[in-house]
Short mmCIF file of C-alpha atoms in Angstrom, two decimals:
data_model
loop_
_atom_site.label_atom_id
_atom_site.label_comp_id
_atom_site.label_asym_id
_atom_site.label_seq_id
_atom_site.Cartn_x
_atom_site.Cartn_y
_atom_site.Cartn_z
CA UNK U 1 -33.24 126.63 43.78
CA UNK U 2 -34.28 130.04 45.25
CA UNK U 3 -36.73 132.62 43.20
CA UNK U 4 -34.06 134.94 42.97
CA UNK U 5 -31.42 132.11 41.55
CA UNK U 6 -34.45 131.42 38.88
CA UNK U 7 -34.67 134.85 37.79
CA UNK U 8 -30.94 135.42 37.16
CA UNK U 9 -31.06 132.31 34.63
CA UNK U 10 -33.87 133.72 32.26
CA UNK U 11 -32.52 136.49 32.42
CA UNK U 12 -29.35 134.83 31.39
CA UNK U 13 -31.26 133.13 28.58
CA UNK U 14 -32.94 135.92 27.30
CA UNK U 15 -29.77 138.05 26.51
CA UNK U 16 -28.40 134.92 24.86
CA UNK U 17 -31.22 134.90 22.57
CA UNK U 18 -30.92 138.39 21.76
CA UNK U 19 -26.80 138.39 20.89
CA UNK U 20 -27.17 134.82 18.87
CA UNK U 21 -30.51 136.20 16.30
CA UNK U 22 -29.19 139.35 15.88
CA UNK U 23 -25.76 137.04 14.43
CA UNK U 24 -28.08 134.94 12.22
CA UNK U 25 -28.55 135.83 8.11
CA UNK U 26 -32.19 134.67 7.95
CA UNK U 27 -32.34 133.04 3.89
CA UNK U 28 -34.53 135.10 1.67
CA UNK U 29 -36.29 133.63 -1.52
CA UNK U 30 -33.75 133.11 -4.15
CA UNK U 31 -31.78 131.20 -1.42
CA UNK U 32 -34.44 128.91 -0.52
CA UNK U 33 -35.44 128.39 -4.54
CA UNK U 34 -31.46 127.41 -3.99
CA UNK U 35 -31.68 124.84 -1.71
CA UNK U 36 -35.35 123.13 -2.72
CA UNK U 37 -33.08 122.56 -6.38
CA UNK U 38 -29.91 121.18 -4.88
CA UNK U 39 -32.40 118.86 -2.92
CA UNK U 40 -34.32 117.32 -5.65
CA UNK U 41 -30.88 116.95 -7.47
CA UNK U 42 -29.79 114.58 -4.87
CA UNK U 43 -33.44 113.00 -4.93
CA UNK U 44 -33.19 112.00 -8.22
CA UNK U 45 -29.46 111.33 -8.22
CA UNK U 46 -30.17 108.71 -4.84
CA UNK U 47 -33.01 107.31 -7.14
CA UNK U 48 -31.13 106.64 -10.36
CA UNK U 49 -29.02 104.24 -8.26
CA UNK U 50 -31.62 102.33 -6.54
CA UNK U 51 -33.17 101.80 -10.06
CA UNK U 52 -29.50 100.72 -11.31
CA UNK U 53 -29.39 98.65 -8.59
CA UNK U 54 -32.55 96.86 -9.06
CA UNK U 55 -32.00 96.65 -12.64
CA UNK U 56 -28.83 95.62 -13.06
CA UNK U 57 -29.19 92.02 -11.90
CA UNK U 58 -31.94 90.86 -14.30
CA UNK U 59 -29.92 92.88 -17.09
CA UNK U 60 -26.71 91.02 -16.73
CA UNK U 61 -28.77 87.84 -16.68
CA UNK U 62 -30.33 88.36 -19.78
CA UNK U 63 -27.19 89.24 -21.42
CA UNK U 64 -25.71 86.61 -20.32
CA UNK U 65 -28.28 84.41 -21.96
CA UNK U 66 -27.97 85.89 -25.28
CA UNK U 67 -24.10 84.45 -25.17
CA UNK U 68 -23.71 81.32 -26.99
CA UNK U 69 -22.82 78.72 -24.46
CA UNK U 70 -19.26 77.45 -24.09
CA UNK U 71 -18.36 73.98 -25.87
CA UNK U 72 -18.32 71.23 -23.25
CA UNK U 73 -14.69 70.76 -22.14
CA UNK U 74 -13.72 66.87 -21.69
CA UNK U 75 -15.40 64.86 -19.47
CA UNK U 76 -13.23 62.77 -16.86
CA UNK U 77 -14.64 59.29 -16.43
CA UNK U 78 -15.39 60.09 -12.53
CA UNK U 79 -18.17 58.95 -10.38
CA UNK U 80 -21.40 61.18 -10.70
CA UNK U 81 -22.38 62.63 -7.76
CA UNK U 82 -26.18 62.59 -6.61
CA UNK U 83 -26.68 65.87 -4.30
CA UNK U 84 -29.09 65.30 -1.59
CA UNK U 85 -32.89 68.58 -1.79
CA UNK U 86 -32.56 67.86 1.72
CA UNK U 87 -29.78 68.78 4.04
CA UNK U 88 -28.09 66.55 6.39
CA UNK U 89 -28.61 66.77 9.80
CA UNK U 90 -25.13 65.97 10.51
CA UNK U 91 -23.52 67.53 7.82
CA UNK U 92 -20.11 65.95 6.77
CA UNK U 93 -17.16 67.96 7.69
CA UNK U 94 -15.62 68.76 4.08
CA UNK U 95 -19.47 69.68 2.80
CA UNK U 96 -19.11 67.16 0.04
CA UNK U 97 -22.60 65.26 -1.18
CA UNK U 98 -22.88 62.13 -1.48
CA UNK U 99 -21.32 60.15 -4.81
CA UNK U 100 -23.49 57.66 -6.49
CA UNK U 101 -20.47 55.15 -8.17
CA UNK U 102 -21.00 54.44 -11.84
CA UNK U 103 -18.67 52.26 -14.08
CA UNK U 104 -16.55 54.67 -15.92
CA UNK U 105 -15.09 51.81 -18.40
CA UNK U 106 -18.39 50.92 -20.18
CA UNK U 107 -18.65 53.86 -23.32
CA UNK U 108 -21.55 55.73 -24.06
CA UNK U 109 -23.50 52.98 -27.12
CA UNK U 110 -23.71 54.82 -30.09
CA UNK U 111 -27.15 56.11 -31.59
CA UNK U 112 -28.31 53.32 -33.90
CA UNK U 113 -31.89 54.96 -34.68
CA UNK U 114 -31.50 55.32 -38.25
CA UNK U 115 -33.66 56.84 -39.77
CA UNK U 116 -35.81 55.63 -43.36
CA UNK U 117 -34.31 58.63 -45.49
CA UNK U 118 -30.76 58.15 -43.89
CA UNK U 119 -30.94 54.15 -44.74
CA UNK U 120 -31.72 54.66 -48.43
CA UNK U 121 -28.61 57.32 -48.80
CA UNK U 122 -26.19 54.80 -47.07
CA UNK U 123 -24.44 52.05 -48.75
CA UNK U 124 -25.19 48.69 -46.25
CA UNK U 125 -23.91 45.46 -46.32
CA UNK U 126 -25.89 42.58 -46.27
CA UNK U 127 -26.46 38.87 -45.47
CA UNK U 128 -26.24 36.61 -48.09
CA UNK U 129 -29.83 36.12 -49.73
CA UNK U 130 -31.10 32.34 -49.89
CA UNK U 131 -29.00 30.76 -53.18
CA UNK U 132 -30.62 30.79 -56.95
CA UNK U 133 -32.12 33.62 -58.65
CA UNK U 134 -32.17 36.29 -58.49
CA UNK U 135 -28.78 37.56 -58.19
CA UNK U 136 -28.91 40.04 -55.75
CA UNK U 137 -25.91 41.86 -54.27
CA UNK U 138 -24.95 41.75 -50.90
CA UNK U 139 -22.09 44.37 -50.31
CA UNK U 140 -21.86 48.23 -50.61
CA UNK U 141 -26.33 47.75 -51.41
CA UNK U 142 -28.08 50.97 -52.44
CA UNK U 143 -31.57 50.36 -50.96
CA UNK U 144 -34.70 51.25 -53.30
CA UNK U 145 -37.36 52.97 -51.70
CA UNK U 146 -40.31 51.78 -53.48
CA UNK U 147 -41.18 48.17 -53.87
CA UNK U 148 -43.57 48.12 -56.38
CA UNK U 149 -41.10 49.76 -58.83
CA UNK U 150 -37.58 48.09 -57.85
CA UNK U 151 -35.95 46.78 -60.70
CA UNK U 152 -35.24 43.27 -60.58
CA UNK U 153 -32.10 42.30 -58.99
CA UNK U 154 -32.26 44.93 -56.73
CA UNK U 155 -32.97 45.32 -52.72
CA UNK U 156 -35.99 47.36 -51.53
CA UNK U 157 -36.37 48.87 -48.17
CA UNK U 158 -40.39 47.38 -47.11
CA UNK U 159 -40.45 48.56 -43.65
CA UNK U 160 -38.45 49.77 -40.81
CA UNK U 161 -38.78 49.83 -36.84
CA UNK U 162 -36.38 50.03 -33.88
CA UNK U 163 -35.70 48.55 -31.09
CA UNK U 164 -32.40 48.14 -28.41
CA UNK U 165 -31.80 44.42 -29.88
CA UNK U 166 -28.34 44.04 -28.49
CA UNK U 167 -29.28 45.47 -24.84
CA UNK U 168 -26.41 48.18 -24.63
CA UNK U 169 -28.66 51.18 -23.47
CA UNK U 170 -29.26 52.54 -27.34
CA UNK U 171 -31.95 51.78 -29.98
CA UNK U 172 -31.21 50.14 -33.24
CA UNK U 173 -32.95 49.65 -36.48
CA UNK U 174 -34.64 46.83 -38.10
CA UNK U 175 -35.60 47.23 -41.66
CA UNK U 176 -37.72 44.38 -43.69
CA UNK U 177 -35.53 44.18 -47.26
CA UNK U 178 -36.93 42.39 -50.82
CA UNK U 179 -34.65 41.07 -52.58
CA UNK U 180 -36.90 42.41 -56.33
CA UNK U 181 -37.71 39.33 -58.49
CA UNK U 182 -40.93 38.68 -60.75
CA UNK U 183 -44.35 39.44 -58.50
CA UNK U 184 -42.03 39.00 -55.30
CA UNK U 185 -38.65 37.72 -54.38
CA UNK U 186 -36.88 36.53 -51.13
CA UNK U 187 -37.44 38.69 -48.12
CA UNK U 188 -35.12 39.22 -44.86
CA UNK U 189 -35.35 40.87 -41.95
CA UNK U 190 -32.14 42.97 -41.28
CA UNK U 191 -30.69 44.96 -37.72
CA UNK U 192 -28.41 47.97 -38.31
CA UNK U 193 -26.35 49.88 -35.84
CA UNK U 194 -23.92 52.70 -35.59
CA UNK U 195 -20.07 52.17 -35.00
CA UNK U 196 -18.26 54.94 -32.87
CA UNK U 197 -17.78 57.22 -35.99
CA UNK U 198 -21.34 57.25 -37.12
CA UNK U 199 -21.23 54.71 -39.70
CA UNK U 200 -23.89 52.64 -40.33
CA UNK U 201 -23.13 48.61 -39.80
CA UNK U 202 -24.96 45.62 -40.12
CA UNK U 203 -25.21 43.45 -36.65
CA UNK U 204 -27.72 40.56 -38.42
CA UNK U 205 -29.66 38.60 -39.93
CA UNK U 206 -33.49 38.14 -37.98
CA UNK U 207 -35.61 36.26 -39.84
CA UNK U 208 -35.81 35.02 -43.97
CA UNK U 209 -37.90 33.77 -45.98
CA UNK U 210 -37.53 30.10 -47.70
CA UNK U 211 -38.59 28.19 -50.72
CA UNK U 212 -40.93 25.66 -48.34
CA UNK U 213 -42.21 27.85 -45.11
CA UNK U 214 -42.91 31.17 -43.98
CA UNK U 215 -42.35 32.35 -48.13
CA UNK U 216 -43.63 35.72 -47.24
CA UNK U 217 -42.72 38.21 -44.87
CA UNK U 218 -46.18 40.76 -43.82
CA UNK U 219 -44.99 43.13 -40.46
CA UNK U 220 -42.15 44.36 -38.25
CA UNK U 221 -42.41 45.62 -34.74
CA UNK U 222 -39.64 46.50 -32.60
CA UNK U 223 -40.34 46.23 -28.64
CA UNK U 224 -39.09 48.17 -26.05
CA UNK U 225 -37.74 44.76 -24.39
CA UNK U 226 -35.38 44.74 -27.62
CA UNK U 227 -37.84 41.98 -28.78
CA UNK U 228 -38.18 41.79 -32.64
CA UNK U 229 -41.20 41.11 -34.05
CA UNK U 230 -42.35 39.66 -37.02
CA UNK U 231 -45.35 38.71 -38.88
CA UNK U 232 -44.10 35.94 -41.41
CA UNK U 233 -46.95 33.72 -43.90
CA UNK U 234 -46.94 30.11 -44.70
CA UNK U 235 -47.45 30.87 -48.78
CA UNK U 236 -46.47 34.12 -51.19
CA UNK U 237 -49.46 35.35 -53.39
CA UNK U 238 -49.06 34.80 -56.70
CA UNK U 239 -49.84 32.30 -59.58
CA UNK U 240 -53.63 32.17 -58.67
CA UNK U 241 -53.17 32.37 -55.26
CA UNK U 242 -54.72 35.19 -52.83
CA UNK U 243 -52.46 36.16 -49.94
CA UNK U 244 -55.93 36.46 -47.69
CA UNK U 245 -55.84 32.45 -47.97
CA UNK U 246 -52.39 32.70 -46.44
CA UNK U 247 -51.76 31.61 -42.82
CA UNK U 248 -49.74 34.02 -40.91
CA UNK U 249 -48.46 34.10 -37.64
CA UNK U 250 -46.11 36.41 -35.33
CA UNK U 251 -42.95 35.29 -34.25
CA UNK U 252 -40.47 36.71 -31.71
CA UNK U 253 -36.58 36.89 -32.04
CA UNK U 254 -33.71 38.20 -29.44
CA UNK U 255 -29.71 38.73 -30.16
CA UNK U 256 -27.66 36.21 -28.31
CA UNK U 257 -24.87 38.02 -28.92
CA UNK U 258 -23.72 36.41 -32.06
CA UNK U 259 -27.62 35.65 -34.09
CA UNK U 260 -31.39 36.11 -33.76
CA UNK U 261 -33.08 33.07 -32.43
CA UNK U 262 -36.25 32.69 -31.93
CA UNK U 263 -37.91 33.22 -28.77
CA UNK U 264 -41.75 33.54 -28.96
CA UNK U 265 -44.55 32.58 -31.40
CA UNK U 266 -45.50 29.80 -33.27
CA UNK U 267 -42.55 27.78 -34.95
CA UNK U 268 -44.31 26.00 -37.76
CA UNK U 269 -47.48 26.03 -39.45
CA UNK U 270 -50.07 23.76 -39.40
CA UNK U 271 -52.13 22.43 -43.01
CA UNK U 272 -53.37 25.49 -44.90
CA UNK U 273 -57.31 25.20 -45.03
CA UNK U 274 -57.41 26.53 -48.80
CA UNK U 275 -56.02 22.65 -49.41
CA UNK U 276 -57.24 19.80 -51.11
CA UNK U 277 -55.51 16.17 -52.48
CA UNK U 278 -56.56 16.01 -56.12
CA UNK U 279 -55.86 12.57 -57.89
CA UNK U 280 -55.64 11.99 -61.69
CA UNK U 281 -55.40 8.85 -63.60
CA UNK U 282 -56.25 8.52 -67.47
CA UNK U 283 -56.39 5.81 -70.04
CA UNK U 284 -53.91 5.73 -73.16
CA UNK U 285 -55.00 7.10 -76.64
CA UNK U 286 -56.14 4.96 -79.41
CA UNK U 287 -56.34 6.63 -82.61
CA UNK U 288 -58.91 5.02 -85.06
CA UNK U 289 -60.35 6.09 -88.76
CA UNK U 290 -63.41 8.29 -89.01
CA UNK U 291 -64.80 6.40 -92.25
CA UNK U 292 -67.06 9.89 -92.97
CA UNK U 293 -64.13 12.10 -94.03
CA UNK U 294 -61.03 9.75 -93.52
CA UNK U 295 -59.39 11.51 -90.13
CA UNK U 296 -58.36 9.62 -87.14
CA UNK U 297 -60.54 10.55 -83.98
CA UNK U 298 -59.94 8.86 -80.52
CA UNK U 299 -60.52 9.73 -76.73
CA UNK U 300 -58.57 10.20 -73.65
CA UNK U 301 -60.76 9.21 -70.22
CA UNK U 302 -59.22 10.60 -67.06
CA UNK U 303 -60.89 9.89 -63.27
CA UNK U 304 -60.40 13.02 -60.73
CA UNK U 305 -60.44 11.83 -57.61
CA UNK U 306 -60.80 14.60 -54.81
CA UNK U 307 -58.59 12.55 -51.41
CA UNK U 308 -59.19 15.99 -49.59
CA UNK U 309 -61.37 17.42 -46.88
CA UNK U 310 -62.79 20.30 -48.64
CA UNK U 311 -64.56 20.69 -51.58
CA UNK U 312 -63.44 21.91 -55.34
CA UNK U 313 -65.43 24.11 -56.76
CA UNK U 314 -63.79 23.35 -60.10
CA UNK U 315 -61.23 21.25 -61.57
CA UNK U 316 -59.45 22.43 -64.26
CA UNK U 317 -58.28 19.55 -66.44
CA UNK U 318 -55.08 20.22 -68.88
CA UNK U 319 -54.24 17.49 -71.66
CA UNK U 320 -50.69 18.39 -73.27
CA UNK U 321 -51.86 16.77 -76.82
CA UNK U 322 -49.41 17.35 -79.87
CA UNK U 323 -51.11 20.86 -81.43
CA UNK U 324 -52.26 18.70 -84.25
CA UNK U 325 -54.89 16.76 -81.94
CA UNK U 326 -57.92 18.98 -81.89
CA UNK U 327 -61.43 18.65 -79.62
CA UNK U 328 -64.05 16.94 -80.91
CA UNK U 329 -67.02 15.46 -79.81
CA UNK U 330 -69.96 16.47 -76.85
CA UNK U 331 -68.26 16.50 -74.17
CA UNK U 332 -66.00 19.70 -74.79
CA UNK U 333 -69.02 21.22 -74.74
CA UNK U 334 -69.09 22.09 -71.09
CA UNK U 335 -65.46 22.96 -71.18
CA UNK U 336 -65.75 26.12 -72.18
CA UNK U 337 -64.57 28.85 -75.40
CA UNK U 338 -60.91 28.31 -74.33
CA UNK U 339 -60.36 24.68 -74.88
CA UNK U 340 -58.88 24.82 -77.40
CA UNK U 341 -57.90 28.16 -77.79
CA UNK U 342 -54.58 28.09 -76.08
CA UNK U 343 -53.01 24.93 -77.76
CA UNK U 344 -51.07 23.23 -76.55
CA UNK U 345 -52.51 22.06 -74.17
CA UNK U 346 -56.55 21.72 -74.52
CA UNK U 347 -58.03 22.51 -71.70
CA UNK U 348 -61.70 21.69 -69.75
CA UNK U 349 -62.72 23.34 -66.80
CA UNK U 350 -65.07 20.51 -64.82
CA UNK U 351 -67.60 20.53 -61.96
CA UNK U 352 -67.14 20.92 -58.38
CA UNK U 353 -65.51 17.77 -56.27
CA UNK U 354 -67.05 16.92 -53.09
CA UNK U 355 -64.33 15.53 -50.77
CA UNK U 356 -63.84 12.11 -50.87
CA UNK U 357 -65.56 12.45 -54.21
CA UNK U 358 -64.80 11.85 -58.13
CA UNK U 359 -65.77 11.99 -61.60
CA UNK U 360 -64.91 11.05 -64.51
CA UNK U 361 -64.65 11.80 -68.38
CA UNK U 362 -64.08 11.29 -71.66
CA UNK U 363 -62.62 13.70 -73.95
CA UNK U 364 -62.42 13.26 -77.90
CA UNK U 365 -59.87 14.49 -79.81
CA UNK U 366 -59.58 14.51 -84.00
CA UNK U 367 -56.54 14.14 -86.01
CA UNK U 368 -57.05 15.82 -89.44
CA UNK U 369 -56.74 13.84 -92.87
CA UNK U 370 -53.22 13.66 -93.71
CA UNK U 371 -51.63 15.07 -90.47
CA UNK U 372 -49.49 13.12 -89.14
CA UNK U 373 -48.80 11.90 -85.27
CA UNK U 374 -46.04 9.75 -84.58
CA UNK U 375 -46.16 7.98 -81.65
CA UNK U 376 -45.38 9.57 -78.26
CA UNK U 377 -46.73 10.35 -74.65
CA UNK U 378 -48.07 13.20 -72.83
CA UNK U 379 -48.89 14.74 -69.42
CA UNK U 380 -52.95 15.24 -68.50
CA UNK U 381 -53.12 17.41 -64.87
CA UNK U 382 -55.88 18.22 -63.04
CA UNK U 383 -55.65 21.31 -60.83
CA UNK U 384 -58.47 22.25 -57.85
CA UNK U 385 -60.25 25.56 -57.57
CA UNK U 386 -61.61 27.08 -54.74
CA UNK U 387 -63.99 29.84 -54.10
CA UNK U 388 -64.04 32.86 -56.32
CA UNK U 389 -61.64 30.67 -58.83
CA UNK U 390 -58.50 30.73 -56.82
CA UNK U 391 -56.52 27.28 -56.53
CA UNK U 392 -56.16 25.42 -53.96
CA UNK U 393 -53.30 23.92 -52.02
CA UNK U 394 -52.40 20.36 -53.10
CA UNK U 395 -49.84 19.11 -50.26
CA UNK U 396 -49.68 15.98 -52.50
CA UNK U 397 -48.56 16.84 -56.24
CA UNK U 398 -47.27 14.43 -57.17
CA UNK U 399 -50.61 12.37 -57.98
CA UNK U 400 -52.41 15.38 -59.61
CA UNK U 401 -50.18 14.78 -63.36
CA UNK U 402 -50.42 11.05 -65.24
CA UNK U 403 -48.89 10.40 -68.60
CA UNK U 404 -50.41 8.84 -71.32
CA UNK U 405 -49.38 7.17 -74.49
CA UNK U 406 -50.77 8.37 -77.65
CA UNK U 407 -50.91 6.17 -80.86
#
């Protein structure tokens, strides 16, 4: 381009310049105070949305927790489907996860953990309690929750556990029931279920208690195997004897299906150790005159024999005399104030018994002037204490009573 061509086109520009400003309306102050306030309008309007924006997630979240949830509709029995955390690598072509196949005809077990204060509001049925007293029912029972203060007659909850006994998936209960009768009364262990309305039913007898052995039920545990548990004794406390000297022993029973059996623990019990074999024989009674004040006095000699392998630490010896034979002579002396305190029968508590041992002794007896005694028999026992006074075991009863004639 040539100098001259340059200076033609500013020249050009510069009358441009000129025409175009002196066109313009330059904004004065109120104008601009104009603008700046339509601006900041739009500012905040632009950041009202963003916030909406940002805010309204979360806030239809939350509101949609605060709805109650829908009831569950019904539930088709389908396959359950396991969805893989990690994706395939060769995805399938529908996009479906993988289905884990359950069996959709075995139903849902019901719940059969029932619970203490839910047992004792129910009416349960029960298995039949051993025959003879006491009469206790067996169908629509009311369950007593205390024992110690159960009427007689009546069935007390003991104890209760749980465990899935029949294998189905769902815990049961197993309760420990008395039947109430004097000190004691028959026991039974008892399983409980749920049918598929919620009532409570029995499935069975465990374990019961029987006039020879176990006589006394002591602890229930459930196991998670469905294993039940029981602690069961060879003797009942009562009558003089302590239920420390009892011999207990866990056992272990399992549903077949149709009854408990047995499937662990000890299955009998061995000889008690609080035992002994006490043997009594005794002589007739001969009635003679006392020629001193005209009564008839006499004696009755009995041999103890202790057959055992522990020792007695006392022998109590009972003679079941007609109430007009009273104790005379030295040798009641030892027996102490209640010999004849509680007739019929006199009584004499004797010395220890070393096993294999025996004594012997003869006790008088006085029949007042004019009484009379026609003739007759009676029993004379001897019964074996052990330490702090309780009595022992004697496996062999038979031989601790003999009778006597009295004349």
């Amino acid at each position: 381009m040539s100098e001259l061509e340059r200076v033609d086109l500013a020249a050009e520009f510069s009358g441009y310049r000129s025409t175009m400003l002196a066109e313009i309306e330059v904004p004065g102050p109120a104008e601009v105070r104009r603008t700046v306030r339509r601006r900041r309008r739009r500012h905040l309007a632009t950041a009202g949305a963003v916030a909406v924006a940002l805010l309204g997630g979360p806030a239809v979240g939350y509101a949609a927790l605060d709805r109650p949830d829908s009831p569950p509709g019904p539930v088709d029995p389908t396959p359950s489907v396991t969805a893989s955390r990690t994706p395939s690598a060769s995805p399938s072509p529908t996009g479906t996860p993988s289905a884990t196949t359950v069996n959709p005809t075995r139903p849902t077990a019901a719940d059969g953990r029932i619970s203490r204060a839910q047992l004792l509001a129910a009416r349960v049925d029960l298995p039949a309690w051993r025959s003879g007293p006491p009469d206790c029912p067996v169908s629509g029972v009311r369950l007593v929750g205390d024992p110690g203060t159960a009427k007689e007659g009546t069935n007390a909850l003991e104890a209760i556990d749980y465990a899935d006994v029949d294998g189905d998936g769902a815990t049961e209960t197993v309760a420990m029931l008395l039947c109430s009768f004097g000190s004691g009364g028959p026991q039974q262990v008892v399983a409980f279920d749920r049918d598929e309305a919620g009532r409570i039913v029995t499935i069975g007898r465990v374990v019961a208690t029987s006039r020879e052995k176990p006589q006394w039920l002591t602890g229930l545990d459930g196991r998670s195997d469905g294993t039940v548990r029981v602690e069961v004794a060879d003797l009942h406390p009562g009558g003089g004897w302590p239920g420390e000297w009892s011999q207990r022993q866990w056992r272990g029973y399992r549903w077949t299906g149709e009854r408990f059996s047995q499937v662990e623990g000890p299955t009998s019990f061995g000889p008690n150790p609080y035992s002994t074999d006490l043997a009594v024989t005794a002589q007739d009674l001969v009635l003679a005159d006392d020629p001193t004040d005209g009564s008839l006095v006499g004696a009755v000699q009995v041999r103890i024999r202790n057959l055992g392998d522990r020792r007695a630490d006392e022998v109590l010896l009972e003679l079941d005399l007609p109430a007009s034979l009273a104790p005379d002579g030295p040798a009641w002396d030892d027996c102490g104030p209640d010999a004849g305190e509680y007739r019929p029968p006199l009584r004499c508590r004797l010395g220890p018994i070393k096993p294999n041992g025996e004594l012997t002794v003869r006790l008088g007896v006085r029949l007042s002037p004019g009484a009379e005694l026609p003739p007759g028999t009676a029993p004379v026992r001897g019964t074996a204490a052990g330490p702090g006074g309780h009595y022992l075991i004697d496996p062999v009863i038979a031989n601790n009573e003999d009778t006597i004639a009295y004349r």
